[in-house]
Amino acid sequence: MEQGNDTQLSEFFLLGFSENQPQIQPLIFGLFLSMYLVTVFGNLLIIMAIVVDSHLHTPMYFFLSNLSFVDICFTSTTVPKMLVNIQTQSKVITYAGCITQMYFLLLFSGLDIFLLTVMAYDRYVAICHPLHYMIIMNTRRCGLLILACWIIGILNSLLHSFLVLRLSFCTNLEIPHFFCELNQVVHHACSDVFLNDMVIYITAMLLAVGPLSGILYSYSKIVSSIRAISSSQGKYKAFSTCASHLSVVSLFYCTLLGVYLSSAVTQNPHATATASLMYTVVTPMLNPFIYSLRNKDIKKALKILLGSVSRRGPIDSPS
C-alpha cells in the first residue's frame, strides 16, 4: 500500500489472535462458530419465549427481550467477519467496513449498558414501590426508556464515527485485534488524535460510570428494602427477581473493566484482544443461560415453547 493521507483508499488488517500459528486457525474457527450459534439461538429462544407467553408481557421481560436482541446484534457485528477472514485466510477489512463495524460496536455496547441500567431501575421500582409499579412502569414509559436508550446510543456512535472520519491514515494499519476497536483505530492515525482521546474519555465517564452509578444506587435501595422485609420467604422472593439481572450486570461490567485494566497494565495487545472476547462474545452467549437457569418464569415459558414445537412435529407436505 502506498503511503498517503487518502483514507478512502485505506485498508485495515485485523491480525486476530494467532497470525503466526495458522495450524490452530481451524480450531479457532470452530470455537467461534459454535459460540456464535449458541448466542444467536439462545437469545432467540428467550425472545420467542417472552413473545408467546402472555404471562411474560411485563416491563421486566420487555426489557429482557430487548437485551437479547441487542446481544444478537452485538455479536453479529464482529464474529461473522472474523469467521469469513479465517475461512478465506484474509485479514483485510476495508476502511468503510471498519468504520461501519466500529459504529455498530459502539451502538450495541452502549445499548447493553443502557438496558442494564433501565432493568436495574425497573427492579428498583418493583421492589421499593410495588404498589405503584404498574403506574410508574406503564407501557408509554417503557417505550420512552427504550427510545432514549437508542437515541443516546446512536448519537454517541455518530459522534465517535465522525471524529474518526476526520483522521488521516498512512501506513502501519495492522490492528492486533479481531475487530475494529475504537481506541486501536484512533491510535493508528497519522494525524492529531487529541480531540478523539478527550471525547473517548469524557463519553466513557458519562456513559459507563454514570449508568454504573445508577445501577449501584438502585441496588443499594433494593438491598435496604429487602432487609426491611420480615419473612425470610419474602426476602428470598424479592432477591430472586433480581438475581439474574445482577449476575448479568456483574459479568458484563467485570469483563469490561477487566479489558481496560488489562490494557492499562500490560502493553501486550493480544492479551487485550483476548480479554475483549469476554464482553463481546462470551457475555452475550452466557446471558440466555443465566436468565433461563435462574428464572422460573423463563424456564416455564421455554418448556411450553419447546413442547409446542415438538408436538407440532414436521409439517406434512400437501398431497
PDB file of C-alpha atoms in Angstrom:
ATOM      1  CA  MET A   1       0.000   0.000   0.000  1.00  0.00           C
ATOM      2  CA  GLU A   2       1.337   3.392  -0.915  1.00  0.00           C
ATOM      3  CA  GLN A   3       1.798   5.911   1.815  1.00  0.00           C
ATOM      4  CA  GLY A   4      -0.645   8.752   1.712  1.00  0.00           C
ATOM      5  CA  ASN A   5      -3.393  10.564   3.503  1.00  0.00           C
ATOM      6  CA  ASP A   6      -6.313   9.441   1.371  1.00  0.00           C
ATOM      7  CA  THR A   7      -8.348   7.444   3.858  1.00  0.00           C
ATOM      8  CA  GLN A   8     -10.827   6.418   1.147  1.00  0.00           C
ATOM      9  CA  LEU A   9      -8.185   4.022  -0.231  1.00  0.00           C
ATOM     10  CA  SER A  10      -7.053   2.657   3.115  1.00  0.00           C
ATOM     11  CA  GLU A  11      -7.447  -0.906   4.261  1.00  0.00           C
ATOM     12  CA  PHE A  12      -7.065  -2.221   7.774  1.00  0.00           C
ATOM     13  CA  PHE A  13      -5.631  -5.599   8.676  1.00  0.00           C
ATOM     14  CA  LEU A  14      -7.239  -7.432  11.589  1.00  0.00           C
ATOM     15  CA  LEU A  15      -4.467  -9.643  12.910  1.00  0.00           C
ATOM     16  CA  GLY A  16      -6.705 -11.648  15.212  1.00  0.00           C
ATOM     17  CA  PHE A  17      -5.196 -13.969  17.801  1.00  0.00           C
ATOM     18  CA  SER A  18      -2.744 -16.291  16.130  1.00  0.00           C
ATOM     19  CA  GLU A  19      -1.432 -14.838  12.898  1.00  0.00           C
ATOM     20  CA  ASN A  20       1.799 -16.748  13.446  1.00  0.00           C
ATOM     21  CA  GLN A  21       0.045 -20.066  14.166  1.00  0.00           C
ATOM     22  CA  PRO A  22      -2.070 -20.933  11.114  1.00  0.00           C
ATOM     23  CA  GLN A  23      -2.369 -24.552  12.225  1.00  0.00           C
ATOM     24  CA  ILE A  24      -4.808 -23.643  15.017  1.00  0.00           C
ATOM     25  CA  GLN A  25      -6.982 -21.398  12.831  1.00  0.00           C
ATOM     26  CA  PRO A  26      -9.491 -24.238  12.123  1.00  0.00           C
ATOM     27  CA  LEU A  27      -9.855 -24.770  15.886  1.00  0.00           C
ATOM     28  CA  ILE A  28     -10.492 -21.058  16.407  1.00  0.00           C
ATOM     29  CA  PHE A  29     -12.999 -21.084  13.539  1.00  0.00           C
ATOM     30  CA  GLY A  30     -14.939 -23.990  15.037  1.00  0.00           C
ATOM     31  CA  LEU A  31     -14.879 -22.490  18.526  1.00  0.00           C
ATOM     32  CA  PHE A  32     -16.159 -19.090  17.447  1.00  0.00           C
ATOM     33  CA  LEU A  33     -18.754 -20.541  15.093  1.00  0.00           C
ATOM     34  CA  SER A  34     -20.119 -22.680  17.948  1.00  0.00           C
ATOM     35  CA  MET A  35     -20.191 -19.740  20.349  1.00  0.00           C
ATOM     36  CA  TYR A  36     -21.903 -17.544  17.759  1.00  0.00           C
ATOM     37  CA  LEU A  37     -24.609 -20.117  17.035  1.00  0.00           C
ATOM     38  CA  VAL A  38     -25.230 -20.667  20.749  1.00  0.00           C
ATOM     39  CA  THR A  39     -25.504 -16.895  21.265  1.00  0.00           C
ATOM     40  CA  VAL A  40     -27.953 -16.372  18.400  1.00  0.00           C
ATOM     41  CA  PHE A  41     -30.203 -19.355  19.104  1.00  0.00           C
ATOM     42  CA  GLY A  42     -30.077 -18.896  22.879  1.00  0.00           C
ATOM     43  CA  ASN A  43     -31.142 -15.258  22.715  1.00  0.00           C
ATOM     44  CA  LEU A  44     -33.741 -16.027  20.022  1.00  0.00           C
ATOM     45  CA  LEU A  45     -35.271 -18.636  22.325  1.00  0.00           C
ATOM     46  CA  ILE A  46     -35.503 -16.056  25.113  1.00  0.00           C
ATOM     47  CA  ILE A  47     -37.234 -13.587  22.761  1.00  0.00           C
ATOM     48  CA  MET A  48     -39.651 -16.200  21.406  1.00  0.00           C
ATOM     49  CA  ALA A  49     -40.497 -17.458  24.898  1.00  0.00           C
ATOM     50  CA  ILE A  50     -41.339 -13.925  26.018  1.00  0.00           C
ATOM     51  CA  VAL A  51     -43.422 -13.265  22.889  1.00  0.00           C
ATOM     52  CA  VAL A  52     -45.519 -16.458  23.065  1.00  0.00           C
ATOM     53  CA  ASP A  53     -46.130 -16.481  26.837  1.00  0.00           C
ATOM     54  CA  SER A  54     -48.642 -13.795  27.808  1.00  0.00           C
ATOM     55  CA  HIS A  55     -47.559 -14.077  31.456  1.00  0.00           C
ATOM     56  CA  LEU A  56     -44.219 -12.588  30.446  1.00  0.00           C
ATOM     57  CA  HIS A  57     -45.710  -9.485  28.843  1.00  0.00           C
ATOM     58  CA  THR A  58     -44.435  -7.284  31.660  1.00  0.00           C
ATOM     59  CA  PRO A  59     -41.864  -4.444  31.734  1.00  0.00           C
ATOM     60  CA  MET A  60     -39.157  -6.709  33.170  1.00  0.00           C
ATOM     61  CA  TYR A  61     -39.369  -9.194  30.291  1.00  0.00           C
ATOM     62  CA  PHE A  62     -39.944  -6.462  27.720  1.00  0.00           C
ATOM     63  CA  PHE A  63     -36.532  -5.055  28.638  1.00  0.00           C
ATOM     64  CA  LEU A  64     -35.033  -8.561  28.688  1.00  0.00           C
ATOM     65  CA  SER A  65     -36.251  -9.252  25.146  1.00  0.00           C
ATOM     66  CA  ASN A  66     -34.638  -6.008  24.007  1.00  0.00           C
ATOM     67  CA  LEU A  67     -31.383  -7.005  25.739  1.00  0.00           C
ATOM     68  CA  SER A  68     -31.437 -10.380  23.971  1.00  0.00           C
ATOM     69  CA  PHE A  69     -31.982  -8.675  20.608  1.00  0.00           C
ATOM     70  CA  VAL A  70     -29.105  -6.265  21.240  1.00  0.00           C
ATOM     71  CA  ASP A  71     -26.835  -9.160  22.277  1.00  0.00           C
ATOM     72  CA  ILE A  72     -27.530 -10.919  18.966  1.00  0.00           C
ATOM     73  CA  CYS A  73     -26.698  -7.745  17.050  1.00  0.00           C
ATOM     74  CA  PHE A  74     -23.626  -7.072  19.208  1.00  0.00           C
ATOM     75  CA  THR A  75     -22.090 -10.467  18.474  1.00  0.00           C
ATOM     76  CA  SER A  76     -23.131 -10.349  14.814  1.00  0.00           C
ATOM     77  CA  THR A  77     -21.118  -7.166  14.377  1.00  0.00           C
ATOM     78  CA  THR A  78     -17.795  -8.916  14.957  1.00  0.00           C
ATOM     79  CA  VAL A  79     -17.910 -12.708  14.788  1.00  0.00           C
ATOM     80  CA  PRO A  80     -19.200 -13.266  11.194  1.00  0.00           C
ATOM     81  CA  LYS A  81     -16.468 -11.031   9.740  1.00  0.00           C
ATOM     82  CA  MET A  82     -13.843 -12.829  11.794  1.00  0.00           C
ATOM     83  CA  LEU A  83     -15.151 -16.220  10.605  1.00  0.00           C
ATOM     84  CA  VAL A  84     -15.023 -15.070   6.978  1.00  0.00           C
ATOM     85  CA  ASN A  85     -11.449 -13.834   7.415  1.00  0.00           C
ATOM     86  CA  ILE A  86     -10.372 -17.139   8.944  1.00  0.00           C
ATOM     87  CA  GLN A  87     -12.099 -19.160   6.226  1.00  0.00           C
ATOM     88  CA  THR A  88     -10.645 -17.089   3.384  1.00  0.00           C
ATOM     89  CA  GLN A  89      -7.270 -16.708   5.154  1.00  0.00           C
ATOM     90  CA  SER A  90      -7.592 -12.944   4.758  1.00  0.00           C
ATOM     91  CA  LYS A  91      -7.068 -10.278   7.402  1.00  0.00           C
ATOM     92  CA  VAL A  92      -8.337  -7.362   5.335  1.00  0.00           C
ATOM     93  CA  ILE A  93     -11.260  -5.141   6.246  1.00  0.00           C
ATOM     94  CA  THR A  94     -11.994  -2.110   4.111  1.00  0.00           C
ATOM     95  CA  TYR A  95     -11.890   1.401   5.520  1.00  0.00           C
ATOM     96  CA  ALA A  96     -15.668   1.751   5.118  1.00  0.00           C
ATOM     97  CA  GLY A  97     -16.194  -1.694   6.638  1.00  0.00           C
ATOM     98  CA  CYS A  98     -14.003  -0.838   9.611  1.00  0.00           C
ATOM     99  CA  ILE A  99     -15.824   2.424  10.319  1.00  0.00           C
ATOM    100  CA  THR A 100     -19.200   0.673   9.960  1.00  0.00           C
ATOM    101  CA  GLN A 101     -18.170  -2.132  12.290  1.00  0.00           C
ATOM    102  CA  MET A 102     -16.843   0.349  14.830  1.00  0.00           C
ATOM    103  CA  TYR A 103     -20.094   2.355  14.677  1.00  0.00           C
ATOM    104  CA  PHE A 104     -22.288  -0.668  15.396  1.00  0.00           C
ATOM    105  CA  LEU A 105     -19.942  -1.936  18.093  1.00  0.00           C
ATOM    106  CA  LEU A 106     -20.244   1.379  19.907  1.00  0.00           C
ATOM    107  CA  LEU A 107     -24.004   1.398  19.380  1.00  0.00           C
ATOM    108  CA  PHE A 108     -24.737  -2.085  20.687  1.00  0.00           C
ATOM    109  CA  SER A 109     -22.214  -1.990  23.538  1.00  0.00           C
ATOM    110  CA  GLY A 110     -23.774   1.299  24.634  1.00  0.00           C
ATOM    111  CA  LEU A 111     -27.266  -0.192  24.363  1.00  0.00           C
ATOM    112  CA  ASP A 112     -26.155  -3.099  26.550  1.00  0.00           C
ATOM    113  CA  ILE A 113     -25.056  -0.648  29.236  1.00  0.00           C
ATOM    114  CA  PHE A 114     -28.217   1.466  28.989  1.00  0.00           C
ATOM    115  CA  LEU A 115     -30.582  -1.517  29.007  1.00  0.00           C
ATOM    116  CA  LEU A 116     -28.889  -2.995  32.073  1.00  0.00           C
ATOM    117  CA  THR A 117     -29.372   0.383  33.775  1.00  0.00           C
ATOM    118  CA  VAL A 118     -33.050   0.546  32.785  1.00  0.00           C
ATOM    119  CA  MET A 119     -33.557  -3.004  34.041  1.00  0.00           C
ATOM    120  CA  ALA A 120     -31.995  -2.032  37.380  1.00  0.00           C
ATOM    121  CA  TYR A 121     -34.431   0.898  37.595  1.00  0.00           C
ATOM    122  CA  ASP A 122     -37.298  -1.479  36.802  1.00  0.00           C
ATOM    123  CA  ARG A 123     -36.278  -3.805  39.659  1.00  0.00           C
ATOM    124  CA  TYR A 124     -35.899  -0.811  41.966  1.00  0.00           C
ATOM    125  CA  VAL A 125     -39.465   0.327  41.272  1.00  0.00           C
ATOM    126  CA  ALA A 126     -40.833  -3.225  41.550  1.00  0.00           C
ATOM    127  CA  ILE A 127     -39.282  -3.874  44.971  1.00  0.00           C
ATOM    128  CA  CYS A 128     -39.177  -0.415  46.553  1.00  0.00           C
ATOM    129  CA  HIS A 129     -42.525   0.844  45.204  1.00  0.00           C
ATOM    130  CA  PRO A 130     -44.545  -2.312  44.462  1.00  0.00           C
ATOM    131  CA  LEU A 131     -47.985  -0.692  44.854  1.00  0.00           C
ATOM    132  CA  HIS A 132     -47.183   1.924  42.218  1.00  0.00           C
ATOM    133  CA  TYR A 133     -45.181  -0.356  39.926  1.00  0.00           C
ATOM    134  CA  MET A 134     -47.703  -0.718  37.102  1.00  0.00           C
ATOM    135  CA  ILE A 135     -48.467   3.014  37.228  1.00  0.00           C
ATOM    136  CA  ILE A 136     -44.810   4.071  37.088  1.00  0.00           C
ATOM    137  CA  MET A 137     -43.668   1.397  34.628  1.00  0.00           C
ATOM    138  CA  ASN A 138     -46.561   1.823  32.220  1.00  0.00           C
ATOM    139  CA  THR A 139     -46.354   0.961  28.534  1.00  0.00           C
ATOM    140  CA  ARG A 140     -45.651   4.548  27.493  1.00  0.00           C
ATOM    141  CA  ARG A 141     -42.764   4.977  29.946  1.00  0.00           C
ATOM    142  CA  CYS A 142     -41.211   1.645  28.978  1.00  0.00           C
ATOM    143  CA  GLY A 143     -41.346   2.662  25.315  1.00  0.00           C
ATOM    144  CA  LEU A 144     -39.792   6.051  26.097  1.00  0.00           C
ATOM    145  CA  LEU A 145     -36.983   4.415  28.089  1.00  0.00           C
ATOM    146  CA  ILE A 146     -36.135   2.109  25.180  1.00  0.00           C
ATOM    147  CA  LEU A 147     -36.332   5.034  22.743  1.00  0.00           C
ATOM    148  CA  ALA A 148     -34.000   7.088  24.955  1.00  0.00           C
ATOM    149  CA  CYS A 149     -31.501   4.213  25.040  1.00  0.00           C
ATOM    150  CA  TRP A 150     -31.450   4.048  21.239  1.00  0.00           C
ATOM    151  CA  ILE A 151     -31.188   7.816  20.762  1.00  0.00           C
ATOM    152  CA  ILE A 152     -28.274   8.190  23.189  1.00  0.00           C
ATOM    153  CA  GLY A 153     -26.556   5.138  21.716  1.00  0.00           C
ATOM    154  CA  ILE A 154     -26.924   6.400  18.136  1.00  0.00           C
ATOM    155  CA  LEU A 155     -25.712   9.900  18.998  1.00  0.00           C
ATOM    156  CA  ASN A 156     -22.688   8.518  20.857  1.00  0.00           C
ATOM    157  CA  SER A 157     -21.786   6.219  17.935  1.00  0.00           C
ATOM    158  CA  LEU A 158     -22.202   9.004  15.390  1.00  0.00           C
ATOM    159  CA  LEU A 159     -20.010  11.349  17.431  1.00  0.00           C
ATOM    160  CA  HIS A 160     -17.096   8.911  17.582  1.00  0.00           C
ATOM    161  CA  SER A 161     -17.522   7.831  13.952  1.00  0.00           C
ATOM    162  CA  PHE A 162     -17.476  11.403  12.635  1.00  0.00           C
ATOM    163  CA  LEU A 163     -14.384  12.158  14.709  1.00  0.00           C
ATOM    164  CA  VAL A 164     -12.621   9.116  13.226  1.00  0.00           C
ATOM    165  CA  LEU A 165     -13.639  10.159   9.707  1.00  0.00           C
ATOM    166  CA  ARG A 166     -11.660  13.385  10.108  1.00  0.00           C
ATOM    167  CA  LEU A 167      -8.441  11.462  10.751  1.00  0.00           C
ATOM    168  CA  SER A 168      -5.836  10.566   8.138  1.00  0.00           C
ATOM    169  CA  PHE A 169      -4.307   7.119   7.942  1.00  0.00           C
ATOM    170  CA  CYS A 170      -0.948   6.434   6.336  1.00  0.00           C
ATOM    171  CA  THR A 171       0.886   3.163   6.861  1.00  0.00           C
ATOM    172  CA  ASN A 172       1.020   0.574   9.642  1.00  0.00           C
ATOM    173  CA  LEU A 173      -2.702  -0.160   9.550  1.00  0.00           C
ATOM    174  CA  GLU A 174      -2.361  -3.519  11.285  1.00  0.00           C
ATOM    175  CA  ILE A 175      -4.803  -3.787  14.189  1.00  0.00           C
ATOM    176  CA  PRO A 176      -3.858  -6.524  16.697  1.00  0.00           C
ATOM    177  CA  HIS A 177      -7.497  -7.327  17.292  1.00  0.00           C
ATOM    178  CA  PHE A 178     -10.302  -9.353  15.782  1.00  0.00           C
ATOM    179  CA  PHE A 179     -12.483  -6.270  15.255  1.00  0.00           C
ATOM    180  CA  CYS A 180     -12.103  -2.523  14.699  1.00  0.00           C
ATOM    181  CA  GLU A 181     -11.920  -1.329  18.277  1.00  0.00           C
ATOM    182  CA  LEU A 182     -12.257   2.449  18.602  1.00  0.00           C
ATOM    183  CA  ASN A 183      -9.099   3.104  20.604  1.00  0.00           C
ATOM    184  CA  GLN A 184      -6.979   0.894  18.344  1.00  0.00           C
ATOM    185  CA  VAL A 185      -8.249   2.587  15.173  1.00  0.00           C
ATOM    186  CA  VAL A 186      -7.743   6.091  16.551  1.00  0.00           C
ATOM    187  CA  HIS A 187      -4.152   5.426  17.595  1.00  0.00           C
ATOM    188  CA  HIS A 188      -3.241   4.089  14.154  1.00  0.00           C
ATOM    189  CA  ALA A 189      -3.940   7.510  12.614  1.00  0.00           C
ATOM    190  CA  CYS A 190      -1.090   9.711  11.438  1.00  0.00           C
ATOM    191  CA  SER A 191      -2.891  12.941  12.360  1.00  0.00           C
ATOM    192  CA  ASP A 192      -3.533  14.577  15.722  1.00  0.00           C
ATOM    193  CA  VAL A 193      -5.881  12.472  17.902  1.00  0.00           C
ATOM    194  CA  PHE A 194      -6.053  14.718  20.980  1.00  0.00           C
ATOM    195  CA  LEU A 195      -9.718  15.605  20.356  1.00  0.00           C
ATOM    196  CA  ASN A 196     -10.606  11.953  19.800  1.00  0.00           C
ATOM    197  CA  ASP A 197      -8.922  10.912  23.038  1.00  0.00           C
ATOM    198  CA  MET A 198     -10.679  13.646  25.004  1.00  0.00           C
ATOM    199  CA  VAL A 199     -14.086  12.661  23.626  1.00  0.00           C
ATOM    200  CA  ILE A 200     -13.400   8.977  24.333  1.00  0.00           C
ATOM    201  CA  TYR A 201     -12.526   9.708  27.963  1.00  0.00           C
ATOM    202  CA  ILE A 202     -15.445  12.094  28.509  1.00  0.00           C
ATOM    203  CA  THR A 203     -18.058   9.831  26.947  1.00  0.00           C
ATOM    204  CA  ALA A 204     -16.650   6.833  28.827  1.00  0.00           C
ATOM    205  CA  MET A 205     -17.133   8.693  32.090  1.00  0.00           C
ATOM    206  CA  LEU A 206     -20.635   9.849  31.199  1.00  0.00           C
ATOM    207  CA  LEU A 207     -21.976   6.721  29.500  1.00  0.00           C
ATOM    208  CA  ALA A 208     -20.226   4.000  31.526  1.00  0.00           C
ATOM    209  CA  VAL A 209     -19.570   5.365  35.000  1.00  0.00           C
ATOM    210  CA  GLY A 210     -22.913   7.227  35.062  1.00  0.00           C
ATOM    211  CA  PRO A 211     -25.078   4.153  34.344  1.00  0.00           C
ATOM    212  CA  LEU A 212     -22.972   2.034  36.705  1.00  0.00           C
ATOM    213  CA  SER A 213     -23.599   4.580  39.453  1.00  0.00           C
ATOM    214  CA  GLY A 214     -27.319   4.379  38.704  1.00  0.00           C
ATOM    215  CA  ILE A 215     -27.232   0.582  38.924  1.00  0.00           C
ATOM    216  CA  LEU A 216     -25.340   0.646  42.224  1.00  0.00           C
ATOM    217  CA  TYR A 217     -27.742   3.236  43.642  1.00  0.00           C
ATOM    218  CA  SER A 218     -30.767   1.165  42.570  1.00  0.00           C
ATOM    219  CA  TYR A 219     -29.398  -1.962  44.202  1.00  0.00           C
ATOM    220  CA  SER A 220     -28.446  -0.140  47.381  1.00  0.00           C
ATOM    221  CA  LYS A 221     -32.094   0.876  47.708  1.00  0.00           C
ATOM    222  CA  ILE A 222     -33.213  -2.650  46.779  1.00  0.00           C
ATOM    223  CA  VAL A 223     -30.992  -4.208  49.459  1.00  0.00           C
ATOM    224  CA  SER A 224     -32.352  -1.768  52.055  1.00  0.00           C
ATOM    225  CA  SER A 225     -35.925  -2.677  51.094  1.00  0.00           C
ATOM    226  CA  ILE A 226     -35.207  -6.408  51.172  1.00  0.00           C
ATOM    227  CA  ARG A 227     -33.616  -6.134  54.626  1.00  0.00           C
ATOM    228  CA  ALA A 228     -36.791  -4.455  55.874  1.00  0.00           C
ATOM    229  CA  ILE A 229     -38.908  -7.476  54.857  1.00  0.00           C
ATOM    230  CA  SER A 230     -39.693  -9.535  57.936  1.00  0.00           C
ATOM    231  CA  SER A 231     -40.177 -13.023  56.486  1.00  0.00           C
ATOM    232  CA  SER A 232     -37.268 -14.990  55.050  1.00  0.00           C
ATOM    233  CA  GLN A 233     -39.528 -16.276  52.264  1.00  0.00           C
ATOM    234  CA  GLY A 234     -40.377 -12.716  51.275  1.00  0.00           C
ATOM    235  CA  LYS A 235     -36.698 -11.786  51.250  1.00  0.00           C
ATOM    236  CA  TYR A 236     -35.861 -14.757  49.043  1.00  0.00           C
ATOM    237  CA  LYS A 237     -38.674 -13.980  46.608  1.00  0.00           C
ATOM    238  CA  ALA A 238     -37.638 -10.319  46.349  1.00  0.00           C
ATOM    239  CA  PHE A 239     -33.980 -11.160  45.808  1.00  0.00           C
ATOM    240  CA  SER A 240     -34.729 -13.932  43.293  1.00  0.00           C
ATOM    241  CA  THR A 241     -36.350 -11.400  40.940  1.00  0.00           C
ATOM    242  CA  CYS A 242     -33.021  -9.514  40.849  1.00  0.00           C
ATOM    243  CA  ALA A 243     -30.586 -12.436  40.852  1.00  0.00           C
ATOM    244  CA  SER A 244     -30.427 -12.963  37.082  1.00  0.00           C
ATOM    245  CA  HIS A 245     -30.062  -9.284  36.290  1.00  0.00           C
ATOM    246  CA  LEU A 246     -27.440  -8.789  38.986  1.00  0.00           C
ATOM    247  CA  SER A 247     -25.465 -11.751  37.598  1.00  0.00           C
ATOM    248  CA  VAL A 248     -25.522 -10.291  34.073  1.00  0.00           C
ATOM    249  CA  VAL A 249     -24.523  -6.829  35.331  1.00  0.00           C
ATOM    250  CA  SER A 250     -21.616  -8.289  37.295  1.00  0.00           C
ATOM    251  CA  LEU A 251     -20.455 -10.385  34.351  1.00  0.00           C
ATOM    252  CA  PHE A 252     -20.676  -7.535  31.841  1.00  0.00           C
ATOM    253  CA  TYR A 253     -19.024  -4.845  33.947  1.00  0.00           C
ATOM    254  CA  CYS A 254     -16.340  -7.111  35.400  1.00  0.00           C
ATOM    255  CA  THR A 255     -15.276  -8.273  31.945  1.00  0.00           C
ATOM    256  CA  LEU A 256     -15.466  -4.757  30.507  1.00  0.00           C
ATOM    257  CA  LEU A 257     -13.389  -3.321  33.338  1.00  0.00           C
ATOM    258  CA  GLY A 258     -11.015  -6.270  33.038  1.00  0.00           C
ATOM    259  CA  VAL A 259     -10.337  -5.401  29.392  1.00  0.00           C
ATOM    260  CA  TYR A 260      -9.401  -1.802  30.095  1.00  0.00           C
ATOM    261  CA  LEU A 261      -7.492  -2.567  33.265  1.00  0.00           C
ATOM    262  CA  SER A 262      -5.500  -5.236  31.449  1.00  0.00           C
ATOM    263  CA  SER A 263      -4.761  -2.843  28.594  1.00  0.00           C
ATOM    264  CA  ALA A 264      -3.534  -0.275  31.127  1.00  0.00           C
ATOM    265  CA  VAL A 265      -1.314  -2.768  32.965  1.00  0.00           C
ATOM    266  CA  THR A 266       0.103  -4.686  30.020  1.00  0.00           C
ATOM    267  CA  GLN A 267       1.354  -3.450  26.678  1.00  0.00           C
ATOM    268  CA  ASN A 268       0.568  -6.802  25.042  1.00  0.00           C
ATOM    269  CA  PRO A 269      -2.212  -6.051  22.517  1.00  0.00           C
ATOM    270  CA  HIS A 270      -3.017  -9.748  22.085  1.00  0.00           C
ATOM    271  CA  ALA A 271      -3.788 -10.043  25.800  1.00  0.00           C
ATOM    272  CA  THR A 272      -6.208  -7.136  25.442  1.00  0.00           C
ATOM    273  CA  ALA A 273      -7.806  -8.759  22.385  1.00  0.00           C
ATOM    274  CA  THR A 274      -8.283 -11.988  24.309  1.00  0.00           C
ATOM    275  CA  ALA A 275      -9.797 -10.103  27.248  1.00  0.00           C
ATOM    276  CA  SER A 276     -12.177  -8.329  24.844  1.00  0.00           C
ATOM    277  CA  LEU A 277     -13.645 -11.708  23.980  1.00  0.00           C
ATOM    278  CA  MET A 278     -15.327 -11.781  27.357  1.00  0.00           C
ATOM    279  CA  TYR A 279     -17.676  -8.839  26.877  1.00  0.00           C
ATOM    280  CA  THR A 280     -18.071  -9.047  23.089  1.00  0.00           C
ATOM    281  CA  VAL A 281     -18.621 -12.799  22.672  1.00  0.00           C
ATOM    282  CA  VAL A 282     -18.741 -14.717  25.958  1.00  0.00           C
ATOM    283  CA  THR A 283     -21.119 -12.439  27.898  1.00  0.00           C
ATOM    284  CA  PRO A 284     -23.836 -12.331  25.169  1.00  0.00           C
ATOM    285  CA  MET A 285     -23.568 -16.133  24.944  1.00  0.00           C
ATOM    286  CA  LEU A 286     -23.954 -16.639  28.701  1.00  0.00           C
ATOM    287  CA  ASN A 287     -26.864 -14.220  29.198  1.00  0.00           C
ATOM    288  CA  PRO A 288     -29.569 -16.659  27.970  1.00  0.00           C
ATOM    289  CA  PHE A 289     -28.210 -19.386  30.268  1.00  0.00           C
ATOM    290  CA  ILE A 290     -28.175 -17.047  33.259  1.00  0.00           C
ATOM    291  CA  TYR A 291     -31.775 -15.951  32.699  1.00  0.00           C
ATOM    292  CA  SER A 292     -33.076 -19.417  31.855  1.00  0.00           C
ATOM    293  CA  LEU A 293     -31.335 -21.188  34.743  1.00  0.00           C
ATOM    294  CA  ARG A 294     -32.106 -18.606  37.434  1.00  0.00           C
ATOM    295  CA  ASN A 295     -35.596 -17.572  36.379  1.00  0.00           C
ATOM    296  CA  LYS A 296     -38.549 -19.922  36.920  1.00  0.00           C
ATOM    297  CA  ASP A 297     -40.853 -17.943  34.621  1.00  0.00           C
ATOM    298  CA  ILE A 298     -38.400 -18.141  31.727  1.00  0.00           C
ATOM    299  CA  LYS A 299     -37.823 -21.868  32.289  1.00  0.00           C
ATOM    300  CA  LYS A 300     -41.561 -22.476  32.289  1.00  0.00           C
ATOM    301  CA  ALA A 301     -42.067 -20.432  29.121  1.00  0.00           C
ATOM    302  CA  LEU A 302     -39.196 -22.267  27.376  1.00  0.00           C
ATOM    303  CA  LYS A 303     -40.708 -25.631  28.287  1.00  0.00           C
ATOM    304  CA  ILE A 304     -44.052 -24.536  26.831  1.00  0.00           C
ATOM    305  CA  LEU A 305     -42.370 -23.181  23.694  1.00  0.00           C
ATOM    306  CA  LEU A 306     -40.211 -26.266  23.099  1.00  0.00           C
ATOM    307  CA  GLY A 307     -43.107 -28.553  23.969  1.00  0.00           C
ATOM    308  CA  SER A 308     -45.405 -26.920  21.416  1.00  0.00           C
ATOM    309  CA  VAL A 309     -42.692 -27.165  18.752  1.00  0.00           C
ATOM    310  CA  SER A 310     -42.062 -30.861  19.456  1.00  0.00           C
ATOM    311  CA  ARG A 311     -45.789 -31.694  19.468  1.00  0.00           C
ATOM    312  CA  ARG A 312     -46.269 -29.905  16.146  1.00  0.00           C
ATOM    313  CA  GLY A 313     -43.604 -32.053  14.514  1.00  0.00           C
ATOM    314  CA  PRO A 314     -42.667 -31.891  10.846  1.00  0.00           C
ATOM    315  CA  ILE A 315     -45.073 -30.126   8.533  1.00  0.00           C
ATOM    316  CA  ASP A 316     -46.783 -32.586   6.233  1.00  0.00           C
ATOM    317  CA  SER A 317     -46.376 -31.820   2.580  1.00  0.00           C
ATOM    318  CA  PRO A 318     -49.638 -31.236   0.707  1.00  0.00           C
ATOM    319  CA  SER A 319     -50.851 -34.225  -1.253  1.00  0.00           C
TER     320      SER A 319
END
